[in-house]
Short mmCIF file of C-alpha atoms in Angstrom, two decimals:
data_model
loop_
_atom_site.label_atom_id
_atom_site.label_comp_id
_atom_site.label_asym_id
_atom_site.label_seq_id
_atom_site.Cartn_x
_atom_site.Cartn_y
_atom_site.Cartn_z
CA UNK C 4 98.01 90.15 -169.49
CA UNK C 5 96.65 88.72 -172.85
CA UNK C 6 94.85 91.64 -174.01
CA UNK C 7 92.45 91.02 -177.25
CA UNK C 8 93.70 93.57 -179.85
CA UNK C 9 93.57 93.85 -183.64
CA UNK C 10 90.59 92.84 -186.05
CA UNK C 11 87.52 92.49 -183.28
CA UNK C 12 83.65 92.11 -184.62
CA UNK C 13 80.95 93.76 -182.70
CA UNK C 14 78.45 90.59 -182.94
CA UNK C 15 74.59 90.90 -183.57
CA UNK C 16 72.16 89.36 -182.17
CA UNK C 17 70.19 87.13 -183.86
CA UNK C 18 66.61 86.26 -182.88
CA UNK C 19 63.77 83.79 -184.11
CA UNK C 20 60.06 83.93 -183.29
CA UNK C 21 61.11 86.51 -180.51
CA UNK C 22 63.79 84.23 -178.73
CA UNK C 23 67.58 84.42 -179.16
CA UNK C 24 68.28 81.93 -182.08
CA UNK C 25 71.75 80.56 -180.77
CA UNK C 26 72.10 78.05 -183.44
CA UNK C 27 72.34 80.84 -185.52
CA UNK C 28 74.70 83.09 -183.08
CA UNK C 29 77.21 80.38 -183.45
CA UNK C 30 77.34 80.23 -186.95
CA UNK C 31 78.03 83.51 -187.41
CA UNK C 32 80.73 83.37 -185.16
CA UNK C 33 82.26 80.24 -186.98
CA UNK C 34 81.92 82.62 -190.03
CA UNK C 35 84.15 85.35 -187.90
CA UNK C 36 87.14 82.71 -187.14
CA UNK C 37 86.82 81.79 -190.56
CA UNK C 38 87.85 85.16 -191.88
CA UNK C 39 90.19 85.75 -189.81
CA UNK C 40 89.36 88.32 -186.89
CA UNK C 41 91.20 88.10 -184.23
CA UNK C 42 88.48 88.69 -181.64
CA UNK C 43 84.55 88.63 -181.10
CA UNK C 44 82.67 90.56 -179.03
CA UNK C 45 79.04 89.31 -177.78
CA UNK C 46 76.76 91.53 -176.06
CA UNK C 47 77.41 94.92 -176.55
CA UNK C 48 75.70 97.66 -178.33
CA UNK C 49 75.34 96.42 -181.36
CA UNK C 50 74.04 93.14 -179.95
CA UNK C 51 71.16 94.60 -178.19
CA UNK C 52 72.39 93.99 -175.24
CA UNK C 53 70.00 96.87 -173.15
CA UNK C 54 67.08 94.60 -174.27
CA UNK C 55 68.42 90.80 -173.55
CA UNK C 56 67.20 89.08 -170.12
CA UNK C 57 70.08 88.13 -167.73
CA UNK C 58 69.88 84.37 -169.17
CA UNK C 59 70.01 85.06 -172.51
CA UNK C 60 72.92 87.93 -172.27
CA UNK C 61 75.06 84.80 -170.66
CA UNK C 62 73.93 82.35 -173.08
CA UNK C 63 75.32 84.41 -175.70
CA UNK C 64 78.83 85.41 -173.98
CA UNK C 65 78.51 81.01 -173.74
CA UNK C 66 78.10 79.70 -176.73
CA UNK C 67 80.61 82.33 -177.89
CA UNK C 68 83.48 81.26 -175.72
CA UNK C 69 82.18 77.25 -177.06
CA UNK C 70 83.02 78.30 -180.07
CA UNK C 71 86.09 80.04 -179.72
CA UNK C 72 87.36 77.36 -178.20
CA UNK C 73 91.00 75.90 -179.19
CA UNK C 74 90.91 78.61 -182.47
CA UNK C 75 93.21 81.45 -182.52
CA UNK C 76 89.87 83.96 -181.88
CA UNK C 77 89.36 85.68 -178.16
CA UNK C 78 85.86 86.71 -176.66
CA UNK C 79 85.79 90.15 -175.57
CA UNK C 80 82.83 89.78 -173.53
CA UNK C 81 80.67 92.56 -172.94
CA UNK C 82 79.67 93.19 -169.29
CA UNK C 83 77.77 96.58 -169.13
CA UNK C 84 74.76 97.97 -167.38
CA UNK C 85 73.81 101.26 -165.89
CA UNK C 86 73.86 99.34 -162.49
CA UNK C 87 77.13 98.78 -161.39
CA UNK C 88 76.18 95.08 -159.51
CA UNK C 89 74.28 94.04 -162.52
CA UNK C 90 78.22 94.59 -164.41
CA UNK C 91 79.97 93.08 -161.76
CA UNK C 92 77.39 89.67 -161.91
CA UNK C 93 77.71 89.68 -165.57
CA UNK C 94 81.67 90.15 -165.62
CA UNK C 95 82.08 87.57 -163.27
CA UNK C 96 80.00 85.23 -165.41
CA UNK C 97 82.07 85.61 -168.00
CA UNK C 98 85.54 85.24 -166.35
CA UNK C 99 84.15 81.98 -165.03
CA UNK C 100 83.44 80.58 -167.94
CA UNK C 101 86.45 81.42 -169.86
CA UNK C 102 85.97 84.80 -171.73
CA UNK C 103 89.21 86.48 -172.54
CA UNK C 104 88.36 89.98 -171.69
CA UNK C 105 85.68 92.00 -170.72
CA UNK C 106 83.73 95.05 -172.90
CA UNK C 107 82.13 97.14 -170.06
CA UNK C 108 79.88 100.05 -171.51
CA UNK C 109 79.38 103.57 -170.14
CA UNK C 110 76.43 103.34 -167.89
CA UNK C 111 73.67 105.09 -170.08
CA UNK C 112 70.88 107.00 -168.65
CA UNK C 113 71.92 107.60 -165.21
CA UNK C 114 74.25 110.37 -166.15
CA UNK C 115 76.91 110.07 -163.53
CA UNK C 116 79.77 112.63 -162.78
CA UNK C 117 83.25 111.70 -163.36
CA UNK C 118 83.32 110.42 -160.04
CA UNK C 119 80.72 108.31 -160.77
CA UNK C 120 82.08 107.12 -163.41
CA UNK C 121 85.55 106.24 -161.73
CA UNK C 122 83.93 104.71 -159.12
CA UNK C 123 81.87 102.13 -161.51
CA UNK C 124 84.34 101.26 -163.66
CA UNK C 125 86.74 100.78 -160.45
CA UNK C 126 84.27 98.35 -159.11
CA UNK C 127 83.72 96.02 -161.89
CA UNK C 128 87.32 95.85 -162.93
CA UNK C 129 87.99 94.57 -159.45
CA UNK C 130 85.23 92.23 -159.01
CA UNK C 131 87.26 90.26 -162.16
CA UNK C 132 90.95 89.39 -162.69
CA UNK C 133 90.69 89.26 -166.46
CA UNK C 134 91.79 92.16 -169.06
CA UNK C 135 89.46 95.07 -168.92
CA UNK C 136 88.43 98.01 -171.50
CA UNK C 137 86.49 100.91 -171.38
CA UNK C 138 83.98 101.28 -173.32
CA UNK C 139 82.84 105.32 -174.43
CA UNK C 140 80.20 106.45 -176.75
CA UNK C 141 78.55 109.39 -175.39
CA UNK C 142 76.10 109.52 -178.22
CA UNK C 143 74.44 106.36 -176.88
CA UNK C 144 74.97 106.94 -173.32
CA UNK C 145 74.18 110.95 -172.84
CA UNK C 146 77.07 110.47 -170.50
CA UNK C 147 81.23 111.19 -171.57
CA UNK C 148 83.85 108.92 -169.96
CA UNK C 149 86.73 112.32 -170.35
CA UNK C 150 90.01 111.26 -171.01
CA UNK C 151 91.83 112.43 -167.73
CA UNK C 152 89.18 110.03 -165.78
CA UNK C 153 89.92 107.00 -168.29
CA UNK C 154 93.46 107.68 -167.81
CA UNK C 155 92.97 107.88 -163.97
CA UNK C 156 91.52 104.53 -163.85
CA UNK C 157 94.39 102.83 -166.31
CA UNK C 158 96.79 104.01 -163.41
CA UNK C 159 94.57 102.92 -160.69
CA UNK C 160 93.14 99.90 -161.35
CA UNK C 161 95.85 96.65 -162.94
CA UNK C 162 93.23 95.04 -165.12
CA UNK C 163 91.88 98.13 -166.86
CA UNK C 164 94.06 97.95 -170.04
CA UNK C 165 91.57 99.71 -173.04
CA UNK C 166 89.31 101.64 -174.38
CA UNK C 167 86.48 101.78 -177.37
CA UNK C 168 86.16 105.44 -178.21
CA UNK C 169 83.27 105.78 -180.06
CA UNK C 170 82.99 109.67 -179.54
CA UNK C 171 84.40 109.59 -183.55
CA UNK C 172 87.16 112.58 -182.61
CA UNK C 173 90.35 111.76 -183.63
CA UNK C 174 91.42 114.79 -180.86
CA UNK C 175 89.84 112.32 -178.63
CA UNK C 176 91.83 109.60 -179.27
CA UNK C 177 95.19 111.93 -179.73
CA UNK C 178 94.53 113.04 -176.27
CA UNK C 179 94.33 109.48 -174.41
CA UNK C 180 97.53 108.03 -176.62
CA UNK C 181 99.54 110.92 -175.95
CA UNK C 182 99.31 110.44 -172.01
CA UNK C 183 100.06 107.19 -171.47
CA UNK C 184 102.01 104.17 -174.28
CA UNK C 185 100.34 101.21 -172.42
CA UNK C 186 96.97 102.47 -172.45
CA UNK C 187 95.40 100.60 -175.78
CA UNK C 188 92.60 102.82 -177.82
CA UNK C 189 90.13 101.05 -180.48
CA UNK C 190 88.28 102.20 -183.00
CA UNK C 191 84.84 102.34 -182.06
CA UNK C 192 83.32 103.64 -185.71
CA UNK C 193 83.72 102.16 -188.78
CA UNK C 194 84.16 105.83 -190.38
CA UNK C 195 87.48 106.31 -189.18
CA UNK C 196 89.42 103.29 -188.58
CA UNK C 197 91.89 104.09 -190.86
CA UNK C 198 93.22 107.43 -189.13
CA UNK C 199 92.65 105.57 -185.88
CA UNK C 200 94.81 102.92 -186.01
CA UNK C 201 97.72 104.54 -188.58
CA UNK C 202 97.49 107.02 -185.09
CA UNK C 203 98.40 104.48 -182.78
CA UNK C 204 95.20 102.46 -181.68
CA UNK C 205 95.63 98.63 -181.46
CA UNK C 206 92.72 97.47 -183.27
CA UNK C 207 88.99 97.65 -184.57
CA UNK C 208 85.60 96.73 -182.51
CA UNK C 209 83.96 96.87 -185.73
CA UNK C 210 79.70 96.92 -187.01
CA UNK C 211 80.54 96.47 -190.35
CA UNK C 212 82.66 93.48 -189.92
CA UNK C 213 79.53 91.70 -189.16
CA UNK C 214 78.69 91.82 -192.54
CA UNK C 215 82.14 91.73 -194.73
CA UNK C 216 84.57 90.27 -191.54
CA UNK C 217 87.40 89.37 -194.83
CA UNK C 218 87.97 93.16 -195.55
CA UNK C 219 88.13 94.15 -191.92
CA UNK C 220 90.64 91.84 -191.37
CA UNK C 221 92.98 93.19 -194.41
CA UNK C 222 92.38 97.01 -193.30
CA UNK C 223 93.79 95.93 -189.88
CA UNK C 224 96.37 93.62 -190.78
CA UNK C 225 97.43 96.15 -193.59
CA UNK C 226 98.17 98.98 -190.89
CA UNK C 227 100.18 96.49 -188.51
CA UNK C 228 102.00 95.28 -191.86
CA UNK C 229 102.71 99.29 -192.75
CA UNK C 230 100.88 98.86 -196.27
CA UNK C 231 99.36 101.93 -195.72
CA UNK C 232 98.11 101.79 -199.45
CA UNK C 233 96.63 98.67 -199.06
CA UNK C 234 94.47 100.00 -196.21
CA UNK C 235 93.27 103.19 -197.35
CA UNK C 236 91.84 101.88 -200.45
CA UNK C 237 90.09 99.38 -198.40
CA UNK C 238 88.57 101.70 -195.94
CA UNK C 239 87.82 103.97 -198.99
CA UNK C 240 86.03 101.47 -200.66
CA UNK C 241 84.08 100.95 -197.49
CA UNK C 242 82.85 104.34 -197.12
CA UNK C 243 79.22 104.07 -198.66
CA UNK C 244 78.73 100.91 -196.61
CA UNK C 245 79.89 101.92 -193.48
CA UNK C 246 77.68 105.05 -193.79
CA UNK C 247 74.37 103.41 -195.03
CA UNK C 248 74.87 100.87 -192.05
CA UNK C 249 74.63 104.27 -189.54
CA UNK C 250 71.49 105.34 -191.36
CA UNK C 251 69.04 104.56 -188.63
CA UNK C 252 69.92 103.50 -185.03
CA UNK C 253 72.70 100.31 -184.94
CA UNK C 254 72.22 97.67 -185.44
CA UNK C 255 68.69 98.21 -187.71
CA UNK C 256 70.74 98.83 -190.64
CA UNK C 257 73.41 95.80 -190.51
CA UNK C 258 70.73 93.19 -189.25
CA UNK C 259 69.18 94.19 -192.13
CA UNK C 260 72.12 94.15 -194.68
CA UNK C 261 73.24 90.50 -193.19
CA UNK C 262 68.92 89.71 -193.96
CA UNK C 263 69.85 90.83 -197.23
CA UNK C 264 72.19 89.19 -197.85
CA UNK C 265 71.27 85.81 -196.55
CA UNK C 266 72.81 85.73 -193.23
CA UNK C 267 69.88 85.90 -191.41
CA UNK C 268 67.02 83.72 -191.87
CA UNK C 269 64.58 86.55 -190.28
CA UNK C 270 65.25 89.79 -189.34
CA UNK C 271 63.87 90.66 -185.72
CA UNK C 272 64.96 93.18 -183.09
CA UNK C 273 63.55 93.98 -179.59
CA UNK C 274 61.29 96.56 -179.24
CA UNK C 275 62.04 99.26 -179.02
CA UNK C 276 64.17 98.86 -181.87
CA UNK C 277 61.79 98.24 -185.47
CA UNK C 278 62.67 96.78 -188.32
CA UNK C 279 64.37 99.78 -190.88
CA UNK C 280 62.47 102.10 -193.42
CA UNK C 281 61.30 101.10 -196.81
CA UNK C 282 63.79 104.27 -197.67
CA UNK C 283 66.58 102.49 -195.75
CA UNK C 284 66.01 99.05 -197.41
CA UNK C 285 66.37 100.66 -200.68
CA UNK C 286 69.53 102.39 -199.87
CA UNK C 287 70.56 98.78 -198.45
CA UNK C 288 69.82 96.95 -201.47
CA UNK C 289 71.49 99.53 -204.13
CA UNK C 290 74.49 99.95 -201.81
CA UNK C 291 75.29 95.85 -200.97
CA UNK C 292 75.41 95.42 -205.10
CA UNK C 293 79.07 97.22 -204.89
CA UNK C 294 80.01 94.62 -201.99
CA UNK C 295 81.07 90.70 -201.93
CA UNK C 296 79.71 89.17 -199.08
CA UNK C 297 80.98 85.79 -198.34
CA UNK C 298 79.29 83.22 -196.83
#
C-alpha cells in the first residue's frame, strides 16, 4: 500500500454566512501543497466534522482530492462517526472518488468496550480497500482505543496500517511501536512532535500547520534528514503557539489565529462551538507577533 506519512495538516473548516465556503477550503489547501506537506486531511476533528451535514462532509473530502490532484500531496480523508454505517458510507465515498487514505475517528459518545471498538473499526476498514488509520484521542471521545486492541486489528484486518495517538503519552506511543515495526504511529499533538517522531512515528497530523504549514514541514523533514538540531529548535520555537492554539476547545483558537492573520475572511464555527474569549484573542494577538505567517 501507499500509505500517507510525513508532514500531514489537520484542515479547518471554513464557513461563510453559515455555509461551508469551499472557495475558500481550496485555497487553503493550495496554500498546504505550496509549503510543502506531504498530506491533507479534511474532515476530522479539527474540521468540525461532528457538526457538518452528510453533503457538505463529502464536498469537502471533494474539492480536496480536486485539488490534490496531479501534485505530490495525498488526502487522508477522514471517515468517522459514532455510527459505524454512517463511517462505512462516508469511507466509501471517499475511496470512490479518489482519496488516498482514510482518517477514521474513535466513535465518541457511545462509549464502547474494546470489543466494540474492534468490531467498528473491523467493519469500516473492510467496507474500503484503501490504506486505513486509527484515529485515538480519548480526551475528545470519553472512549480509549488501548494499544493491545489497535494492535489486534493491524494483525487482523490488511488495510489497517496507522494510528493518530492523540492521548499525548509518549508511554503510549512506546507501547504500540515496540509491538509491531509495520504498524505506523503519528503525532496527534502539536506539543510533542518532536519526541514522537525522533521515537519512531512516521509523521505529523498537525493543528498548527494550518496556520504556519512551512515550519511543520522543516520539523518533519529535519527528523527524517537526522538534523536533530534543526528540529528541536523549531519545535521549541513553536511552543507558545502550539499552546495558545489549545487554549479553548480546537479548532476556536487556530480559526481564530488564521482570522488574525488574514486567512480567513470571517471567522464562524457551528454551534456549539463560539467564537474564542476576548482573553483568548489577546493572548492570540500578542503571541502571532513572534510568528511569520506566509500567505
Amino acid at each position: 500500500m501507499d500509505t500517507p506519512i510525513g508532514s500531514m495538516t489537520a484542515l479547518i473548516t471554513p464557513f461563510k454566512n453559515g455555509k461551508v465556503d469551499l472557495e475558500k477550503y481550496e485555497s487553503l489547501i493550495k496554500r498546504q501543497i505550496n509549503a510543502g506537506v506531504d498530506v491533507v486531511s479534511p474532515c476530522g476533528t479539527t474540521g468540525e466534522s461532528a457538526t457538518l451535514t452528510h453533503k457538505e462532509h463529502k464536498e469537502c473530502i471533494e474539492v480536496a482530492v480536486a485539488t490534490c490532484k496531479n501534485t505530490n500531496v495525498k488526502v487522508l480523508a477522514g471517515a468517522g462517526s459514532n455510527a459505524t454505517a454512517e463511517a462505512c458510507e462516508l469511507a466509501k465515498f471517499a475511496q470512490e472518488i479518489g482519496a488516498n487514505a482514510i482518517l477514521s475517528i474513535a466513535p465518541y459518545y457511545n462509549k464502547p468496550t474494546q470489543e466494540g471498538l474492534y468490531q467498528h473499526y473491523k467493519t469500516i476498514a473492510q467496507s474500503v480497500e484503501i490504506p486505513f488509520m486509527l484515529y485515538n484521542v480519548p480526551g475528545r471521545t470519553a472512549v480509549d482505543l488501548l494499544p493491545e486492541t489497535a494492535i489486534k486489528l493491524f494483525d487482523d484486518v490488511k488495510n489497517i496500517y496507522g494510528i493518530k495517538e492523540a492521548t499525548g503519552s509518549l508511554e503510549r506511543a512506546t507501547a504500540l511501536m515496540s509491538q509491531r515495526e509495520n504498524f505506523l504511529v503519528f503525532s496527534g499533538d502539536d506539543g510533542i512532535d518532536f519526541p514522537m517522531l525522533v521515537s519512531g512515528a512516521k509523521g505529523i497530523i498537525s493543528v498548527t500547520s494550518n496556520l504556519v504549514p512551512d515550519l511543520k514541514v522543516k520539523l518533519v523533514n529535519s527528523v527524517f534528514n537526522k538534523d536533530y538540531e534543526t528540529a528541536l529548535k523549531i519545535h521549541n520555537d513553536l511552543y507558545e503557539l502550539n499552546k495558545v492554539l489549545f487554549c479553548e476547545s480546537n479548532p476556536i483558537p487556530i480559526k481564530a489565529a488564521m482570522y488574525l492573520s488574514g486567512l480567513l475572511d470571517s471567522l464562524e464555527f457551528r454551534l456549539p462551538l463560539t467564537k474564542p474569549s476576548r482573553e483568548t484573542i489577546d493572548k492570540l494577538e500578542k503571541i502571532l507577533k513572534k510568528y511569520e505567517v506566509i500567505k
